[in-house]
Amino acid sequence: MSTRAADQASAQILKTCLQLLKDAGGLSRDTLKNTLTKLDFDLSNRLVNLRVNSVILRARSSQFIEEENGQLTVTSAGVLQLQKLIRITDFKFLKSQPWDNKWRLLSYDVPETERQLRNELRALIKQADFTLLQRSLWITPYACEKLLEDLLDNYPDYVQLFIVSSIKGDMNFSANFKNYID
């Protein structure tokens, strides 16, 4: 298994673990592993079993989950990580959809005092494959407005999303999306 495939498998296991723990309100390590087995994670394979243990260990050290009295529970940081992993999955799904012939332009001006928001915004821009058009103005053909909805609703003074059907002038940026928009 390649490193990238292993990372994707670990991310999928982490996402599933966090979702199960969130939905159940907490599970024992054995119950979590048994549930993963039923969800087609082949835990009879020693390597995958080690990967699940590794994911749980990393999730605990990253404070995404806690273990108390044999019960694993998801933390608020774990819920945020789960939301991030879900967004990544959703963005990958968007890339598989046909282009609707509209461009999404994202503009932002976030003050330095809101560094966490700036970092979250940069991560979203990267995940959605936005391309820099001009300073603080990014463009993508992917219909990502639903995924950016919380950000737009919570920070209307800092972030704006424009959906446009035509752009006149230099279209050099479109080369970044040639496989999608053709």
CSV table of N, CA and C in Angstrom, one decimal:
chain,number,residue,atom,x,y,z
A,1,MET,N,0.9,-1.2,0.0
A,1,MET,CA,0.0,0.0,0.0
A,1,MET,C,0.9,1.2,0.0
A,2,SER,N,0.6,2.2,-0.9
A,2,SER,CA,1.4,3.4,-1.0
A,2,SER,C,1.2,4.3,0.3
A,3,THR,N,2.1,5.2,0.5
A,3,THR,CA,2.0,6.1,1.6
A,3,THR,C,0.7,6.9,1.5
A,4,ARG,N,0.4,7.4,0.3
A,4,ARG,CA,-0.8,8.2,0.2
A,4,ARG,C,-2.1,7.3,0.4
A,5,ALA,N,-2.1,6.1,0.0
A,5,ALA,CA,-3.2,5.2,0.2
A,5,ALA,C,-3.4,4.9,1.7
A,6,ALA,N,-2.2,4.7,2.4
A,6,ALA,CA,-2.2,4.5,3.8
A,6,ALA,C,-2.8,5.7,4.6
A,7,ASP,N,-2.3,6.9,4.1
A,7,ASP,CA,-2.8,8.1,4.8
A,7,ASP,C,-4.3,8.3,4.6
A,8,GLN,N,-4.8,8.0,3.4
A,8,GLN,CA,-6.2,8.1,3.1
A,8,GLN,C,-7.0,7.1,3.9
A,9,ALA,N,-6.5,5.8,4.0
A,9,ALA,CA,-7.1,4.8,4.9
A,9,ALA,C,-7.2,5.3,6.3
A,10,SER,N,-6.1,5.8,6.8
A,10,SER,CA,-6.1,6.3,8.2
A,10,SER,C,-7.1,7.5,8.4
A,11,ALA,N,-7.1,8.4,7.4
A,11,ALA,CA,-8.1,9.5,7.5
A,11,ALA,C,-9.5,9.0,7.5
A,12,GLN,N,-9.8,7.9,6.7
A,12,GLN,CA,-11.2,7.4,6.7
A,12,GLN,C,-11.5,6.7,8.0
A,13,ILE,N,-10.5,6.0,8.5
A,13,ILE,CA,-10.7,5.3,9.8
A,13,ILE,C,-11.0,6.4,10.9
A,14,LEU,N,-10.1,7.4,10.9
A,14,LEU,CA,-10.3,8.5,11.9
A,14,LEU,C,-11.7,9.1,11.8
A,15,LYS,N,-12.1,9.4,10.6
A,15,LYS,CA,-13.4,10.1,10.3
A,15,LYS,C,-14.5,9.2,10.8
A,16,THR,N,-14.4,7.9,10.5
A,16,THR,CA,-15.5,6.9,11.0
A,16,THR,C,-15.5,6.8,12.5
A,17,CYS,N,-14.3,6.7,13.1
A,17,CYS,CA,-14.2,6.6,14.6
A,17,CYS,C,-14.8,7.8,15.2
A,18,LEU,N,-14.5,9.0,14.8
A,18,LEU,CA,-15.0,10.2,15.3
A,18,LEU,C,-16.5,10.3,15.2
A,19,GLN,N,-17.0,9.9,14.0
A,19,GLN,CA,-18.4,9.9,13.7
A,19,GLN,C,-19.2,8.9,14.7
A,20,LEU,N,-18.6,7.7,14.8
A,20,LEU,CA,-19.2,6.7,15.7
A,20,LEU,C,-19.3,7.2,17.1
A,21,LEU,N,-18.1,7.7,17.6
A,21,LEU,CA,-18.1,8.2,19.0
A,21,LEU,C,-19.0,9.4,19.2
A,22,LYS,N,-19.1,10.3,18.2
A,22,LYS,CA,-20.0,11.4,18.4
A,22,LYS,C,-21.5,10.9,18.4
A,23,ASP,N,-21.8,10.1,17.5
A,23,ASP,CA,-23.2,9.6,17.4
A,23,ASP,C,-23.6,8.8,18.6
A,24,ALA,N,-22.7,7.9,19.1
A,24,ALA,CA,-23.0,7.1,20.2
A,24,ALA,C,-22.8,7.7,21.6
A,25,GLY,N,-22.1,8.8,21.6
A,25,GLY,CA,-21.8,9.5,22.9
A,25,GLY,C,-20.7,8.8,23.6
A,26,GLY,N,-20.1,7.8,23.1
A,26,GLY,CA,-19.0,7.1,23.7
A,26,GLY,C,-19.1,5.6,23.5
A,27,LEU,N,-17.9,5.0,23.3
A,27,LEU,CA,-17.9,3.6,23.1
A,27,LEU,C,-16.6,3.0,23.7
A,28,SER,N,-16.6,1.7,24.1
A,28,SER,CA,-15.4,1.1,24.5
A,28,SER,C,-14.5,0.9,23.3
A,29,ARG,N,-13.2,0.7,23.5
A,29,ARG,CA,-12.3,0.4,22.4
A,29,ARG,C,-12.7,-0.8,21.6
A,30,ASP,N,-13.1,-1.9,22.3
A,30,ASP,CA,-13.5,-3.2,21.7
A,30,ASP,C,-14.8,-3.0,20.9
A,31,THR,N,-15.8,-2.2,21.4
A,31,THR,CA,-17.0,-2.0,20.7
A,31,THR,C,-16.7,-1.2,19.4
A,32,LEU,N,-15.9,-0.2,19.6
A,32,LEU,CA,-15.5,0.6,18.4
A,32,LEU,C,-14.9,-0.3,17.3
A,33,LYS,N,-13.9,-1.1,17.7
A,33,LYS,CA,-13.3,-2.0,16.7
A,33,LYS,C,-14.3,-3.0,16.1
A,34,ASN,N,-15.2,-3.6,16.9
A,34,ASN,CA,-16.2,-4.5,16.4
A,34,ASN,C,-17.1,-3.8,15.4
A,35,THR,N,-17.5,-2.5,15.7
A,35,THR,CA,-18.3,-1.8,14.8
A,35,THR,C,-17.6,-1.5,13.5
A,36,LEU,N,-16.3,-1.1,13.6
A,36,LEU,CA,-15.6,-0.9,12.4
A,36,LEU,C,-15.5,-2.1,11.5
A,37,THR,N,-15.4,-3.3,12.2
A,37,THR,CA,-15.3,-4.6,11.5
A,37,THR,C,-16.6,-4.8,10.7
A,38,LYS,N,-17.7,-4.4,11.3
A,38,LYS,CA,-19.0,-4.6,10.6
A,38,LYS,C,-19.2,-3.6,9.5
A,39,LEU,N,-18.4,-2.5,9.5
A,39,LEU,CA,-18.5,-1.5,8.5
A,39,LEU,C,-17.5,-1.7,7.4
A,40,ASP,N,-17.0,-2.9,7.2
A,40,ASP,CA,-16.1,-3.3,6.2
A,40,ASP,C,-14.7,-2.9,6.4
A,41,PHE,N,-14.3,-2.5,7.6
A,41,PHE,CA,-12.9,-2.4,7.9
A,41,PHE,C,-12.4,-3.8,8.3
A,42,ASP,N,-11.6,-4.4,7.4
A,42,ASP,CA,-11.2,-5.8,7.6
A,42,ASP,C,-10.2,-5.8,8.8
A,43,LEU,N,-10.7,-5.9,10.0
A,43,LEU,CA,-9.8,-5.9,11.1
A,43,LEU,C,-9.2,-7.2,11.4
A,44,SER,N,-9.6,-8.3,10.6
A,44,SER,CA,-8.8,-9.5,10.8
A,44,SER,C,-7.4,-9.4,10.2
A,45,ASN,N,-7.3,-8.4,9.3
A,45,ASN,CA,-6.0,-8.1,8.8
A,45,ASN,C,-5.2,-7.4,9.9
A,46,ARG,N,-4.1,-8.0,10.3
A,46,ARG,CA,-3.2,-7.4,11.3
A,46,ARG,C,-2.8,-6.0,11.1
A,47,LEU,N,-2.5,-5.7,9.8
A,47,LEU,CA,-2.0,-4.3,9.5
A,47,LEU,C,-3.1,-3.3,9.7
A,48,VAL,N,-4.4,-3.6,9.3
A,48,VAL,CA,-5.5,-2.7,9.5
A,48,VAL,C,-5.8,-2.5,11.0
A,49,ASN,N,-5.7,-3.6,11.8
A,49,ASN,CA,-5.9,-3.6,13.2
A,49,ASN,C,-4.8,-2.6,13.9
A,50,LEU,N,-3.6,-2.8,13.4
A,50,LEU,CA,-2.6,-1.9,13.9
A,50,LEU,C,-2.9,-0.4,13.5
A,51,ARG,N,-3.4,-0.2,12.3
A,51,ARG,CA,-3.7,1.1,11.8
A,51,ARG,C,-4.8,1.7,12.7
A,52,VAL,N,-5.8,0.9,13.1
A,52,VAL,CA,-6.9,1.4,13.9
A,52,VAL,C,-6.3,1.8,15.3
A,53,ASN,N,-5.5,1.0,15.9
A,53,ASN,CA,-4.8,1.3,17.1
A,53,ASN,C,-4.0,2.6,17.0
A,54,SER,N,-3.3,2.7,15.9
A,54,SER,CA,-2.5,3.9,15.7
A,54,SER,C,-3.4,5.1,15.5
A,55,VAL,N,-4.5,5.0,14.8
A,55,VAL,CA,-5.4,6.2,14.7
A,55,VAL,C,-6.0,6.6,16.0
A,56,ILE,N,-6.3,5.6,16.8
A,56,ILE,CA,-6.9,5.9,18.2
A,56,ILE,C,-5.8,6.6,19.0
A,57,LEU,N,-4.6,6.1,19.0
A,57,LEU,CA,-3.5,6.7,19.8
A,57,LEU,C,-3.2,8.1,19.3
A,58,ARG,N,-3.2,8.3,18.0
A,58,ARG,CA,-2.9,9.7,17.5
A,58,ARG,C,-4.1,10.6,17.8
A,59,ALA,N,-5.3,10.1,17.7
A,59,ALA,CA,-6.5,10.9,18.0
A,59,ALA,C,-6.5,11.3,19.5
A,60,ARG,N,-6.1,10.4,20.4
A,60,ARG,CA,-5.9,10.7,21.8
A,60,ARG,C,-4.9,11.8,22.0
A,61,SER,N,-3.7,11.6,21.4
A,61,SER,CA,-2.6,12.6,21.6
A,61,SER,C,-2.9,13.9,21.0
A,62,SER,N,-3.8,13.9,19.9
A,62,SER,CA,-4.2,15.2,19.3
A,62,SER,C,-5.4,15.8,20.1
A,63,GLN,N,-5.9,15.1,21.1
A,63,GLN,CA,-7.0,15.5,21.9
A,63,GLN,C,-8.3,15.5,21.1
A,64,PHE,N,-8.4,14.6,20.1
A,64,PHE,CA,-9.7,14.5,19.4
A,64,PHE,C,-10.6,13.6,20.1
A,65,ILE,N,-10.0,12.6,20.9
A,65,ILE,CA,-10.9,11.7,21.7
A,65,ILE,C,-10.2,11.6,23.1
A,66,GLU,N,-11.1,11.2,24.1
A,66,GLU,CA,-10.6,11.0,25.4
A,66,GLU,C,-11.0,9.6,25.8
A,67,GLU,N,-10.3,9.0,26.8
A,67,GLU,CA,-10.6,7.7,27.3
A,67,GLU,C,-10.7,7.8,28.8
A,68,GLU,N,-11.9,7.5,29.3
A,68,GLU,CA,-12.1,7.5,30.7
A,68,GLU,C,-12.9,6.3,31.1
A,69,ASN,N,-12.4,5.6,32.1
A,69,ASN,CA,-13.1,4.3,32.6
A,69,ASN,C,-13.4,3.4,31.4
A,70,GLY,N,-12.4,3.3,30.5
A,70,GLY,CA,-12.6,2.4,29.3
A,70,GLY,C,-13.5,2.9,28.2
A,71,GLN,N,-14.1,4.1,28.4
A,71,GLN,CA,-15.0,4.6,27.4
A,71,GLN,C,-14.2,5.7,26.5
A,72,LEU,N,-14.3,5.6,25.2
A,72,LEU,CA,-13.7,6.6,24.3
A,72,LEU,C,-14.9,7.5,24.0
A,73,THR,N,-14.6,8.8,24.1
A,73,THR,CA,-15.5,9.9,23.7
A,73,THR,C,-14.8,10.9,22.8
A,74,VAL,N,-15.6,11.5,22.0
A,74,VAL,CA,-15.1,12.6,21.1
A,74,VAL,C,-15.1,13.9,21.8
A,75,THR,N,-14.0,14.7,21.7
A,75,THR,CA,-13.9,16.0,22.3
A,75,THR,C,-14.4,17.1,21.3
A,76,SER,N,-14.5,18.3,21.8
A,76,SER,CA,-14.9,19.4,20.9
A,76,SER,C,-13.9,19.6,19.8
A,77,ALA,N,-12.6,19.4,20.1
A,77,ALA,CA,-11.6,19.4,19.0
A,77,ALA,C,-11.8,18.3,18.0
A,78,GLY,N,-12.3,17.1,18.5
A,78,GLY,CA,-12.6,16.0,17.6
A,78,GLY,C,-13.7,16.3,16.7
A,79,VAL,N,-14.7,17.0,17.3
A,79,VAL,CA,-15.9,17.4,16.4
A,79,VAL,C,-15.5,18.3,15.3
A,80,LEU,N,-14.6,19.3,15.6
A,80,LEU,CA,-14.1,20.2,14.6
A,80,LEU,C,-13.3,19.4,13.6
A,81,GLN,N,-12.4,18.4,14.0
A,81,GLN,CA,-11.7,17.6,13.1
A,81,GLN,C,-12.6,16.8,12.2
A,82,LEU,N,-13.7,16.3,12.8
A,82,LEU,CA,-14.6,15.5,12.0
A,82,LEU,C,-15.3,16.4,10.9
A,83,GLN,N,-15.6,17.6,11.3
A,83,GLN,CA,-16.2,18.5,10.3
A,83,GLN,C,-15.3,18.8,9.2
A,84,LYS,N,-14.0,19.0,9.5
A,84,LYS,CA,-13.0,19.2,8.5
A,84,LYS,C,-12.9,18.0,7.6
A,85,LEU,N,-12.8,16.8,8.1
A,85,LEU,CA,-12.7,15.6,7.3
A,85,LEU,C,-14.0,15.4,6.4
A,86,ILE,N,-15.1,15.7,6.9
A,86,ILE,CA,-16.4,15.7,6.1
A,86,ILE,C,-16.3,16.7,5.0
A,87,ARG,N,-15.8,17.9,5.3
A,87,ARG,CA,-15.6,18.9,4.2
A,87,ARG,C,-14.7,18.4,3.1
A,88,ILE,N,-13.6,17.7,3.5
A,88,ILE,CA,-12.6,17.2,2.5
A,88,ILE,C,-13.3,16.2,1.6
A,89,THR,N,-14.1,15.3,2.2
A,89,THR,CA,-14.9,14.3,1.5
A,89,THR,C,-15.9,15.0,0.5
A,90,ASP,N,-16.6,16.0,1.0
A,90,ASP,CA,-17.5,16.7,0.2
A,90,ASP,C,-16.9,17.4,-1.0
A,91,PHE,N,-15.7,18.0,-0.7
A,91,PHE,CA,-15.0,18.7,-1.8
A,91,PHE,C,-14.6,17.7,-2.9
A,92,LYS,N,-14.1,16.5,-2.5
A,92,LYS,CA,-13.8,15.5,-3.4
A,92,LYS,C,-15.0,15.1,-4.3
A,93,PHE,N,-16.2,15.0,-3.6
A,93,PHE,CA,-17.4,14.7,-4.4
A,93,PHE,C,-17.7,15.8,-5.4
A,94,LEU,N,-17.6,17.0,-5.0
A,94,LEU,CA,-17.9,18.1,-5.9
A,94,LEU,C,-17.0,18.0,-7.2
A,95,LYS,N,-15.8,17.6,-7.0
A,95,LYS,CA,-14.9,17.5,-8.2
A,95,LYS,C,-15.3,16.5,-9.2
A,96,SER,N,-16.2,15.6,-8.7
A,96,SER,CA,-16.6,14.5,-9.6
A,96,SER,C,-17.9,14.9,-10.3
A,97,GLN,N,-18.5,16.1,-10.0
A,97,GLN,CA,-19.7,16.5,-10.6
A,97,GLN,C,-19.4,17.3,-11.9
A,98,PRO,N,-20.3,17.3,-12.9
A,98,PRO,CA,-20.1,18.1,-14.1
A,98,PRO,C,-20.1,19.6,-13.7
A,99,TRP,N,-19.4,20.4,-14.5
A,99,TRP,CA,-19.3,21.8,-14.3
A,99,TRP,C,-20.6,22.5,-14.7
A,100,ASP,N,-21.1,23.4,-13.8
A,100,ASP,CA,-22.3,24.1,-14.1
A,100,ASP,C,-22.1,25.5,-14.9
A,101,ASN,N,-20.9,25.6,-15.4
A,101,ASN,CA,-20.5,26.8,-16.2
A,101,ASN,C,-20.5,28.1,-15.3
A,102,LYS,N,-20.3,28.0,-14.0
A,102,LYS,CA,-20.3,29.2,-13.2
A,102,LYS,C,-18.9,29.1,-12.4
A,103,TRP,N,-18.4,30.3,-12.2
A,103,TRP,CA,-17.2,30.5,-11.4
A,103,TRP,C,-17.6,31.0,-10.0
A,104,ARG,N,-16.8,30.5,-9.0
A,104,ARG,CA,-17.0,31.0,-7.6
A,104,ARG,C,-15.8,31.8,-7.3
A,105,LEU,N,-16.0,33.1,-7.0
A,105,LEU,CA,-15.0,34.0,-6.6
A,105,LEU,C,-15.1,34.2,-5.1
A,106,LEU,N,-14.0,34.0,-4.3
A,106,LEU,CA,-14.0,34.2,-2.9
A,106,LEU,C,-13.1,35.3,-2.5
A,107,SER,N,-13.6,36.3,-1.9
A,107,SER,CA,-12.8,37.4,-1.5
A,107,SER,C,-12.9,37.5,0.1
A,108,TYR,N,-11.7,37.8,0.6
A,108,TYR,CA,-11.7,37.9,2.1
A,108,TYR,C,-10.7,39.0,2.6
A,109,ASP,N,-11.0,39.6,3.7
A,109,ASP,CA,-10.2,40.5,4.3
A,109,ASP,C,-10.4,40.3,5.8
A,110,VAL,N,-9.6,39.4,6.4
A,110,VAL,CA,-9.7,39.0,7.8
A,110,VAL,C,-8.6,39.7,8.6
A,111,PRO,N,-9.0,40.4,9.7
A,111,PRO,CA,-8.0,41.1,10.5
A,111,PRO,C,-7.0,40.1,11.1
A,112,GLU,N,-5.9,40.6,11.4
A,112,GLU,CA,-4.8,39.8,12.1
A,112,GLU,C,-5.3,39.2,13.4
A,113,THR,N,-6.2,40.0,14.1
A,113,THR,CA,-6.7,39.5,15.4
A,113,THR,C,-7.6,38.2,15.3
A,114,GLU,N,-8.0,37.9,14.1
A,114,GLU,CA,-8.8,36.7,13.8
A,114,GLU,C,-7.9,35.6,13.1
A,115,ARG,N,-6.7,35.4,13.7
A,115,ARG,CA,-5.8,34.5,13.0
A,115,ARG,C,-6.4,33.1,12.8
A,116,GLN,N,-7.2,32.5,13.8
A,116,GLN,CA,-7.7,31.2,13.6
A,116,GLN,C,-8.7,31.1,12.4
A,117,LEU,N,-9.5,32.2,12.2
A,117,LEU,CA,-10.3,32.2,11.1
A,117,LEU,C,-9.5,32.3,9.8
A,118,ARG,N,-8.5,33.1,9.8
A,118,ARG,CA,-7.6,33.2,8.6
A,118,ARG,C,-7.0,31.8,8.2
A,119,ASN,N,-6.6,31.1,9.2
A,119,ASN,CA,-6.0,29.7,9.0
A,119,ASN,C,-7.1,28.8,8.5
A,120,GLU,N,-8.3,28.8,9.1
A,120,GLU,CA,-9.4,28.0,8.6
A,120,GLU,C,-9.7,28.3,7.2
A,121,LEU,N,-9.8,29.6,6.9
A,121,LEU,CA,-10.1,30.0,5.5
A,121,LEU,C,-9.0,29.5,4.5
A,122,ARG,N,-7.8,29.6,4.9
A,122,ARG,CA,-6.7,29.2,4.0
A,122,ARG,C,-6.8,27.7,3.7
A,123,ALA,N,-7.2,26.9,4.8
A,123,ALA,CA,-7.3,25.5,4.6
A,123,ALA,C,-8.5,25.1,3.7
A,124,LEU,N,-9.6,25.9,3.9
A,124,LEU,CA,-10.7,25.6,3.0
A,124,LEU,C,-10.4,26.0,1.5
A,125,ILE,N,-9.7,27.1,1.3
A,125,ILE,CA,-9.3,27.5,0.0
A,125,ILE,C,-8.4,26.4,-0.7
A,126,LYS,N,-7.5,25.8,0.1
A,126,LYS,CA,-6.7,24.8,-0.4
A,126,LYS,C,-7.5,23.5,-0.7
A,127,GLN,N,-8.4,23.1,0.2
A,127,GLN,CA,-9.2,21.9,0.0
A,127,GLN,C,-10.1,22.1,-1.2
A,128,ALA,N,-10.6,23.3,-1.5
A,128,ALA,CA,-11.6,23.5,-2.6
A,128,ALA,C,-10.9,23.8,-3.9
A,129,ASP,N,-9.6,23.7,-3.9
A,129,ASP,CA,-8.8,23.9,-5.1
A,129,ASP,C,-9.1,25.3,-5.7
A,130,PHE,N,-9.2,26.3,-4.9
A,130,PHE,CA,-9.3,27.7,-5.4
A,130,PHE,C,-7.9,28.0,-5.9
A,131,THR,N,-7.9,28.9,-6.9
A,131,THR,CA,-6.6,29.4,-7.5
A,131,THR,C,-6.6,30.9,-7.2
A,132,LEU,N,-5.5,31.5,-6.9
A,132,LEU,CA,-5.3,32.9,-6.6
A,132,LEU,C,-5.5,33.7,-7.9
A,133,LEU,N,-6.5,34.6,-8.0
A,133,LEU,CA,-6.7,35.4,-9.1
A,133,LEU,C,-6.0,36.7,-8.9
A,134,GLN,N,-6.2,37.3,-7.8
A,134,GLN,CA,-5.5,38.5,-7.4
A,134,GLN,C,-5.4,38.4,-5.8
A,135,ARG,N,-4.7,39.4,-5.3
A,135,ARG,CA,-4.5,39.4,-3.8
A,135,ARG,C,-5.8,39.3,-3.1
A,136,SER,N,-6.0,38.2,-2.3
A,136,SER,CA,-7.2,38.0,-1.5
A,136,SER,C,-8.4,37.8,-2.3
A,137,LEU,N,-8.2,37.4,-3.6
A,137,LEU,CA,-9.4,37.0,-4.5
A,137,LEU,C,-9.0,35.7,-5.1
A,138,TRP,N,-9.9,34.7,-4.8
A,138,TRP,CA,-9.6,33.3,-5.2
A,138,TRP,C,-10.8,32.9,-6.1
A,139,ILE,N,-10.5,31.9,-7.0
A,139,ILE,CA,-11.5,31.4,-8.0
A,139,ILE,C,-11.5,29.9,-8.1
A,140,THR,N,-12.6,29.3,-8.3
A,140,THR,CA,-12.8,27.9,-8.5
A,140,THR,C,-14.1,27.7,-9.3
A,141,PRO,N,-14.1,26.6,-10.1
A,141,PRO,CA,-15.3,26.2,-10.8
A,141,PRO,C,-16.2,25.3,-10.0
A,142,TYR,N,-15.8,24.8,-8.8
A,142,TYR,CA,-16.5,23.8,-8.1
A,142,TYR,C,-17.7,24.5,-7.3
A,143,ALA,N,-18.8,23.9,-7.3
A,143,ALA,CA,-20.0,24.4,-6.6
A,143,ALA,C,-19.9,24.2,-5.1
A,144,CYS,N,-19.1,25.0,-4.5
A,144,CYS,CA,-18.8,24.8,-3.1
A,144,CYS,C,-19.5,25.7,-2.1
A,145,GLU,N,-20.5,26.4,-2.6
A,145,GLU,CA,-21.1,27.4,-1.7
A,145,GLU,C,-21.8,26.8,-0.5
A,146,LYS,N,-22.4,25.6,-0.6
A,146,LYS,CA,-23.0,24.9,0.5
A,146,LYS,C,-21.9,24.6,1.6
A,147,LEU,N,-20.8,24.2,1.1
A,147,LEU,CA,-19.7,23.8,2.1
A,147,LEU,C,-19.1,25.0,2.8
A,148,LEU,N,-19.2,26.2,2.1
A,148,LEU,CA,-18.7,27.4,2.7
A,148,LEU,C,-19.8,28.2,3.5
A,149,GLU,N,-21.0,27.7,3.5
A,149,GLU,CA,-22.1,28.4,4.1
A,149,GLU,C,-21.9,28.8,5.5
A,150,ASP,N,-21.4,28.0,6.4
A,150,ASP,CA,-21.2,28.4,7.8
A,150,ASP,C,-20.2,29.5,7.9
A,151,LEU,N,-19.1,29.4,7.1
A,151,LEU,CA,-18.1,30.5,7.1
A,151,LEU,C,-18.7,31.8,6.6
A,152,LEU,N,-19.5,31.7,5.6
A,152,LEU,CA,-20.1,32.9,5.0
A,152,LEU,C,-21.1,33.5,6.0
A,153,ASP,N,-21.9,32.7,6.6
A,153,ASP,CA,-23.0,33.1,7.6
A,153,ASP,C,-22.3,33.7,8.8
A,154,ASN,N,-21.3,33.1,9.3
A,154,ASN,CA,-20.7,33.5,10.6
A,154,ASN,C,-19.7,34.8,10.4
A,155,TYR,N,-19.2,35.0,9.2
A,155,TYR,CA,-18.2,36.1,9.0
A,155,TYR,C,-18.6,36.9,7.8
A,156,PRO,N,-19.8,37.5,7.7
A,156,PRO,CA,-20.1,38.3,6.5
A,156,PRO,C,-19.3,39.5,6.3
A,157,ASP,N,-18.7,40.1,7.4
A,157,ASP,CA,-17.9,41.3,7.3
A,157,ASP,C,-16.5,41.0,6.7
A,158,TYR,N,-16.1,39.7,6.7
A,158,TYR,CA,-14.8,39.4,6.3
A,158,TYR,C,-14.7,38.6,5.0
A,159,VAL,N,-15.8,37.8,4.7
A,159,VAL,CA,-15.7,36.9,3.6
A,159,VAL,C,-16.9,37.1,2.7
A,160,GLN,N,-16.7,37.1,1.4
A,160,GLN,CA,-17.7,37.3,0.4
A,160,GLN,C,-17.5,36.2,-0.7
A,161,LEU,N,-18.6,35.6,-1.2
A,161,LEU,CA,-18.6,34.7,-2.3
A,161,LEU,C,-19.4,35.2,-3.4
A,162,PHE,N,-18.8,35.3,-4.6
A,162,PHE,CA,-19.5,35.7,-5.8
A,162,PHE,C,-19.7,34.5,-6.7
A,163,ILE,N,-20.8,34.3,-7.3
A,163,ILE,CA,-21.0,33.3,-8.3
A,163,ILE,C,-21.3,34.0,-9.6
A,164,VAL,N,-20.4,33.8,-10.6
A,164,VAL,CA,-20.5,34.5,-11.9
A,164,VAL,C,-20.6,33.5,-13.0
A,165,SER,N,-21.3,33.9,-14.1
A,165,SER,CA,-21.4,33.0,-15.2
A,165,SER,C,-20.5,33.3,-16.4
A,166,SER,N,-19.9,34.5,-16.3
A,166,SER,CA,-18.9,34.8,-17.4
A,166,SER,C,-17.8,35.8,-16.8
A,167,ILE,N,-16.6,35.6,-17.4
A,167,ILE,CA,-15.5,36.5,-17.0
A,167,ILE,C,-14.9,36.9,-18.3
A,168,LYS,N,-14.7,38.2,-18.4
A,168,LYS,CA,-14.0,38.8,-19.5
A,168,LYS,C,-12.6,39.1,-19.2
A,169,GLY,N,-11.7,39.0,-20.2
A,169,GLY,CA,-10.3,39.3,-19.9
A,169,GLY,C,-9.4,38.1,-19.8
A,170,ASP,N,-8.3,38.2,-19.2
A,170,ASP,CA,-7.3,37.2,-19.1
A,170,ASP,C,-7.9,36.0,-18.4
A,171,MET,N,-7.8,34.8,-19.1
A,171,MET,CA,-8.4,33.6,-18.5
A,171,MET,C,-7.2,32.6,-18.2
A,172,ASN,N,-6.0,33.0,-17.9
A,172,ASN,CA,-4.9,32.1,-17.7
A,172,ASN,C,-5.2,31.2,-16.5
A,173,PHE,N,-5.9,31.6,-15.5
A,173,PHE,CA,-6.2,30.8,-14.4
A,173,PHE,C,-7.0,29.5,-14.7
A,174,SER,N,-7.7,29.6,-15.8
A,174,SER,CA,-8.6,28.4,-16.2
A,174,SER,C,-7.8,27.2,-16.6
A,175,ALA,N,-6.5,27.4,-16.9
A,175,ALA,CA,-5.6,26.2,-17.2
A,175,ALA,C,-5.5,25.3,-16.0
A,176,ASN,N,-5.6,25.9,-14.8
A,176,ASN,CA,-5.6,25.1,-13.6
A,176,ASN,C,-6.8,24.1,-13.5
A,177,PHE,N,-7.8,24.4,-14.2
A,177,PHE,CA,-9.0,23.5,-14.1
A,177,PHE,C,-9.4,22.9,-15.4
A,178,LYS,N,-8.5,22.8,-16.4
A,178,LYS,CA,-8.8,22.4,-17.7
A,178,LYS,C,-9.4,21.0,-17.8
A,179,ASN,N,-9.0,20.1,-16.9
A,179,ASN,CA,-9.6,18.8,-16.9
A,179,ASN,C,-11.1,18.8,-16.4
A,180,TYR,N,-11.5,19.8,-15.7
A,180,TYR,CA,-12.8,19.9,-15.1
A,180,TYR,C,-13.8,20.7,-16.0
A,181,ILE,N,-13.3,21.8,-16.6
A,181,ILE,CA,-14.2,22.7,-17.3
A,181,ILE,C,-14.3,22.4,-18.8
A,182,ASP,N,-13.5,21.5,-19.3
A,182,ASP,CA,-13.6,21.2,-20.8
A,182,ASP,C,-14.9,20.4,-21.1
